[in-house]
GROMACS .gro file of C-alpha atoms in nm:
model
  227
    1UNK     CA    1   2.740   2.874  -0.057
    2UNK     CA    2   2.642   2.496  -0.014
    3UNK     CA    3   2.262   2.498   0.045
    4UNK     CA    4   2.057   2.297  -0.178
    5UNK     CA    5   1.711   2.374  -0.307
    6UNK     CA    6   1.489   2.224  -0.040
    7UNK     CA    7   1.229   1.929  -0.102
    8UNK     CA    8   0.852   2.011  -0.214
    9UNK     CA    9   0.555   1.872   0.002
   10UNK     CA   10   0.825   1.869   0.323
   11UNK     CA   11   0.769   2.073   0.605
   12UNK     CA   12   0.983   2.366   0.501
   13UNK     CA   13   1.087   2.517   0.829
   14UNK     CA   14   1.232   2.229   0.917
   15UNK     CA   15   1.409   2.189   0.600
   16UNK     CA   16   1.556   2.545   0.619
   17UNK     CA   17   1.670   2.494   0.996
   18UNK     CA   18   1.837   2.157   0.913
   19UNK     CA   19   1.993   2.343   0.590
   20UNK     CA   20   2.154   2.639   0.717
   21UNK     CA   21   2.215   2.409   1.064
   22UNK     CA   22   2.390   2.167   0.865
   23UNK     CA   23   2.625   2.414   0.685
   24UNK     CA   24   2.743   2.551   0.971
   25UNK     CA   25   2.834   2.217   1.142
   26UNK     CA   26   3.000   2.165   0.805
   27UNK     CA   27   3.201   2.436   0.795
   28UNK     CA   28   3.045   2.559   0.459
   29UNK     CA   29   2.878   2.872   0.680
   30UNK     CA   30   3.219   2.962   0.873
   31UNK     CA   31   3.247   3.141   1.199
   32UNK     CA   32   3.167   3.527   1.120
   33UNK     CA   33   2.929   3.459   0.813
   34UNK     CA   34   2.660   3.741   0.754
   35UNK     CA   35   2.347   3.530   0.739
   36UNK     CA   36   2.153   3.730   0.467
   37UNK     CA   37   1.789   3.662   0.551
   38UNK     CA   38   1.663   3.727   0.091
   39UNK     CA   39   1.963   3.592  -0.041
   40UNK     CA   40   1.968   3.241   0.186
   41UNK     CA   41   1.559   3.221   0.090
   42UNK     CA   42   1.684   3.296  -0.271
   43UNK     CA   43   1.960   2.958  -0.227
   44UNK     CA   44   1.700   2.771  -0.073
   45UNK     CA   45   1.384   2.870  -0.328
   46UNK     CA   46   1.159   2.940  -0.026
   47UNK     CA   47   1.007   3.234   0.123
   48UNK     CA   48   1.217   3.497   0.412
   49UNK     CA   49   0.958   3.348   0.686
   50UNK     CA   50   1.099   3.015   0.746
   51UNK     CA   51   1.465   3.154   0.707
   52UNK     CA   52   1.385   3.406   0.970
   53UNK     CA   53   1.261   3.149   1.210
   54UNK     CA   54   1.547   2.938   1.136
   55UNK     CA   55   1.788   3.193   1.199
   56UNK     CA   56   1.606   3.276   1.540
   57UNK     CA   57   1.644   2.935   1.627
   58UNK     CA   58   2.009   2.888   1.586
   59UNK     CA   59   2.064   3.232   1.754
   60UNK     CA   60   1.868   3.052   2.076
   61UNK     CA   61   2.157   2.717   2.007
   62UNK     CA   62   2.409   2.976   2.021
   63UNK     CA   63   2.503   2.926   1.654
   64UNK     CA   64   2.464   3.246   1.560
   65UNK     CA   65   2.420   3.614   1.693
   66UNK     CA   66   2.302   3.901   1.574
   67UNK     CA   67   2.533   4.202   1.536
   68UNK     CA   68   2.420   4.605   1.523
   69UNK     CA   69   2.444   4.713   1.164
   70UNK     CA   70   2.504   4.385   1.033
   71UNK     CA   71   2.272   4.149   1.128
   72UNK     CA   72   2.265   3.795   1.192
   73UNK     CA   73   2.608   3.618   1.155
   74UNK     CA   74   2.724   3.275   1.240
   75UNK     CA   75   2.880   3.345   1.586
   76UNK     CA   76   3.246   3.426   1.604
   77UNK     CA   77   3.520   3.286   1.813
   78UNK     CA   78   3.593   3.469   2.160
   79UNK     CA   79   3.906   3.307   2.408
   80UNK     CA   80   3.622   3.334   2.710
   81UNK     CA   81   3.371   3.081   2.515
   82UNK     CA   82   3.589   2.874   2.443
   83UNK     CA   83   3.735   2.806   2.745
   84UNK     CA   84   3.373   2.830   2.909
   85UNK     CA   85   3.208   2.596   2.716
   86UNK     CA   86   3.551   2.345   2.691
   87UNK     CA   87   3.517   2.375   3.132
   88UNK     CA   88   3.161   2.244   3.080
   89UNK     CA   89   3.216   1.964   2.857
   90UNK     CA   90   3.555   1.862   3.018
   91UNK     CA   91   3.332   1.811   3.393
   92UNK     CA   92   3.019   1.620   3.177
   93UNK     CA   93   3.231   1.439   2.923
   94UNK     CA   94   3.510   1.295   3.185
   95UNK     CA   95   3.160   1.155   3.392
   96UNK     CA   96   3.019   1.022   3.081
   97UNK     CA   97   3.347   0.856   3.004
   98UNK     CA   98   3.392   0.689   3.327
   99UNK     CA   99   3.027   0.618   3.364
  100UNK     CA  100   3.025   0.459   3.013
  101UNK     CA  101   3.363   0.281   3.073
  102UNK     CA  102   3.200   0.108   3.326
  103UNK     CA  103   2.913  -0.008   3.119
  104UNK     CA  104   2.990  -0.028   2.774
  105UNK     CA  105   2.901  -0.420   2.601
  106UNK     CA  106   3.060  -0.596   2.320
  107UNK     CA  107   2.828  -0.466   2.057
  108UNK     CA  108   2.878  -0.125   2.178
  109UNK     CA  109   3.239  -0.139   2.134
  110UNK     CA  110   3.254  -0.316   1.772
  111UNK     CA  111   3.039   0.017   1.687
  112UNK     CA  112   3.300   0.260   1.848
  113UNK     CA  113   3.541   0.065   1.683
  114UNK     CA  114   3.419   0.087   1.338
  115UNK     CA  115   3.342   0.491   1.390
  116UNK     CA  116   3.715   0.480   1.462
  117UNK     CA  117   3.822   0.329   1.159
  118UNK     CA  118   3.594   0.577   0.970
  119UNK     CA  119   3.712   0.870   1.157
  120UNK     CA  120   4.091   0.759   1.093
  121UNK     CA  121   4.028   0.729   0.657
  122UNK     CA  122   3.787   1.082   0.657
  123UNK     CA  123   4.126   1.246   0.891
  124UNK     CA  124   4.333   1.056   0.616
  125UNK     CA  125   4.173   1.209   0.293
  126UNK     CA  126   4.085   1.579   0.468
  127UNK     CA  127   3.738   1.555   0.479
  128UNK     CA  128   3.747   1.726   0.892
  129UNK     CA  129   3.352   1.772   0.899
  130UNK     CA  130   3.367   1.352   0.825
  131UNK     CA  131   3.588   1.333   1.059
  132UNK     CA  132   3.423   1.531   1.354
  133UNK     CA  133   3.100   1.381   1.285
  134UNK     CA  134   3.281   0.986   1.333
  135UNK     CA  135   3.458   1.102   1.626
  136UNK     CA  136   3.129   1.211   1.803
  137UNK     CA  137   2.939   0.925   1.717
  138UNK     CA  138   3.207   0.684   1.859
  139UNK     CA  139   3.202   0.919   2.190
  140UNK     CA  140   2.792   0.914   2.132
  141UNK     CA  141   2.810   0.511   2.176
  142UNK     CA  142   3.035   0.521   2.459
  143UNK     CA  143   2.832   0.808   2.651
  144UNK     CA  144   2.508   0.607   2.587
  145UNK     CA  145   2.677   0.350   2.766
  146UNK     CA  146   2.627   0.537   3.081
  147UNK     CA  147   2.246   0.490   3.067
  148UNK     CA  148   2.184   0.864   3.136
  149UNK     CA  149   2.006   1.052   2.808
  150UNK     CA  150   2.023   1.373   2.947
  151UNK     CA  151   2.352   1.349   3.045
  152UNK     CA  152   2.392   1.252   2.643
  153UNK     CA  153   2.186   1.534   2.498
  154UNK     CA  154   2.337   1.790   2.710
  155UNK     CA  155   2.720   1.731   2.574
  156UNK     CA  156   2.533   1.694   2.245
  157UNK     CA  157   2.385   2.053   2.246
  158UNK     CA  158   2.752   2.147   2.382
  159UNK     CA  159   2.948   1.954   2.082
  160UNK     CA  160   2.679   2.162   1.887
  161UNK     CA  161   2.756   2.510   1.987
  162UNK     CA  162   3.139   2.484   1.960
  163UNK     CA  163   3.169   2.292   1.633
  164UNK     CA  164   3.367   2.564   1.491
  165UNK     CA  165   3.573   2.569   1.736
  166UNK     CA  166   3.661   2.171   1.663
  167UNK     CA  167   3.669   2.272   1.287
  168UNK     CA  168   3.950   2.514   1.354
  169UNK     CA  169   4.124   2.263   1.659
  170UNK     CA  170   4.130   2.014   1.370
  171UNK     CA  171   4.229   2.195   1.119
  172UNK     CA  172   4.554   2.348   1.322
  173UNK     CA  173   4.649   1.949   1.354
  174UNK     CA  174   4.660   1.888   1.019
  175UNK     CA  175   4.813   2.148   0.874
  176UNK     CA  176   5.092   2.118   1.116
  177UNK     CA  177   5.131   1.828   1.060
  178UNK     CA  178   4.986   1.664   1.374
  179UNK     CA  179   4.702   1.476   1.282
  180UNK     CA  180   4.810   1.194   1.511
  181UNK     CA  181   4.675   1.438   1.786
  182UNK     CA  182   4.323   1.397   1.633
  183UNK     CA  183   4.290   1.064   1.690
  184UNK     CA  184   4.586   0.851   1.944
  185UNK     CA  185   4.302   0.978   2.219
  186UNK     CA  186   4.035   0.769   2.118
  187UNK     CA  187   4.248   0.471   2.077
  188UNK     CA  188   4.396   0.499   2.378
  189UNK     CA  189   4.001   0.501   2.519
  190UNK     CA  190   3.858   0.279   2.327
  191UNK     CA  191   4.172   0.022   2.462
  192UNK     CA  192   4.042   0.128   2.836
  193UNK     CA  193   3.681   0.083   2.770
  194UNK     CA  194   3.735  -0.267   2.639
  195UNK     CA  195   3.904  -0.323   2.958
  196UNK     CA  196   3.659  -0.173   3.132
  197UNK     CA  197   3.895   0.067   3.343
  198UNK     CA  198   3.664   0.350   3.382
  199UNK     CA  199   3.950   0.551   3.598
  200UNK     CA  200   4.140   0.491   3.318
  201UNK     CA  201   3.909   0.579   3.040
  202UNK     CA  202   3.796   0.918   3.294
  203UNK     CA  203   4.180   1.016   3.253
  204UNK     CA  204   4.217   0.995   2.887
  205UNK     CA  205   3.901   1.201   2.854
  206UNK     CA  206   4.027   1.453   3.061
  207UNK     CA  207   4.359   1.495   2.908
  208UNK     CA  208   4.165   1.490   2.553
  209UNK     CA  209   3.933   1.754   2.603
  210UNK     CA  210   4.236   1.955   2.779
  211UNK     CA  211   4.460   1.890   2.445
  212UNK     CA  212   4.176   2.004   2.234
  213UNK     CA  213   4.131   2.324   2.458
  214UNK     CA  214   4.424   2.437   2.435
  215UNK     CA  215   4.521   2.347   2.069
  216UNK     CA  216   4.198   2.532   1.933
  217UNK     CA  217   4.341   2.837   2.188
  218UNK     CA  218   4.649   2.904   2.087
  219UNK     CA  219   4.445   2.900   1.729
  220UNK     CA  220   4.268   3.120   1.825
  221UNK     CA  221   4.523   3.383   1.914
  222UNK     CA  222   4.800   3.263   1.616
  223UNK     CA  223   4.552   3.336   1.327
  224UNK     CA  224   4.236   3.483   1.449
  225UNK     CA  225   4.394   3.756   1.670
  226UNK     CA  226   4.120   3.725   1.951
  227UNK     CA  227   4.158   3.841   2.268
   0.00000   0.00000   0.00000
């Protein structure tokens, strides 16, 4: 694994959430991972309390389940999740979009713009966790546009719960050789948001989060043989 020994004089739950929370979102803890309680403590050089609480934690975020027999694992891929959670997002993330569109100031765009050039060299050297982390920050900026925070957390918590899912999506693009599929979307919105066409924008977020649906699907069933 990827975990680092954690910091001394921090506050060490914390530290052990963010660890294992940030090696899943990496892509370092994969879908299906058993989350052994003694030898993640043993990785991290703390005690099994804090790594229990953390794994409690991400169970609650949907992150990770626990599994008779086995234990705690980071949670698997299922076809009905997916296309539960990808309805969900698809009816906040259009709103946001078109709300945002709307909205959106000069400043604002200059930052989605340089996220986009980011997200275009991290797609361009392999590094997909770079990549996914640019791509929702320059949706982040555009979102916060819309002046709602909830609104903002709540796709958050969703881009949270599926980032394997995007890990996979994106990683069936570019070994197919479609990478252009990871990113002509956001161009193509960040071109109507400097217009400020918010129908416009709403449309290419729709067909986006569609694409992505059904490219981490068929995924899915190709290599993972879900059902």
């Amino acid at each position: 694994m990827a975990l680092r020994k954690l910091e001394p004089g921090a506050l060490v739950g914390e530290q052990v959430f963010d660890a294992i929370h940030g090696a899943i979102m990496s892509g370092d803890l994969p879908a299906g991972h058993r989350l052994r309680i003694r030898d993640l403590a043993a990785e991290l050089g703390t005690s099994v309390m804090p790594v229990r609480e953390a794994i409690r934690r991400l169970e609650e975020n949907g992150l990770a389940e626990a599994i008779p027999y086995k234990g705690a694992v980071v949670k698997g891929f299922t076809l009905e999740e997916l296309l539960h959670v990808y309805a969900v997002r698809r009816l906040l993330e259009v709103e946001a979009t078109r709300l945002g569109a709307a909205a959106v100031t000069a400043p604002m765009l200059d930052d989605m713009r340089f996220e986009y050039r980011s997200m275009r060299e991290a797609l361009a050297e392999g590094r997909i966790a770079d990549y996914l982390d640019h791509d929702e920050r320059l949706l982040a900026l555009l979102y916060a546009a819309s002046g709602n925070p909830v609104l903002v957390e709540m796709i958050r918590t969703l881009w949270r719960r599926c980032r394997s899912y995007k890990i996979v999506g994106a990683q069936r693009a570019v070994e197919s050789g479609e990478s252009a599929l990871l990113w002509t979307y956001q161009e193509k919105l960040l071109e109507a948001a400097s217009a400020h066409d918010p129908d416009a924008a709403a449309r290419i977020s729709d067909d986006s989060v569609a694409a992505a649906t059904e490219r981490i699907r068929a995924t899915l069933v190709g290599s993972f043989h879900v059902s």
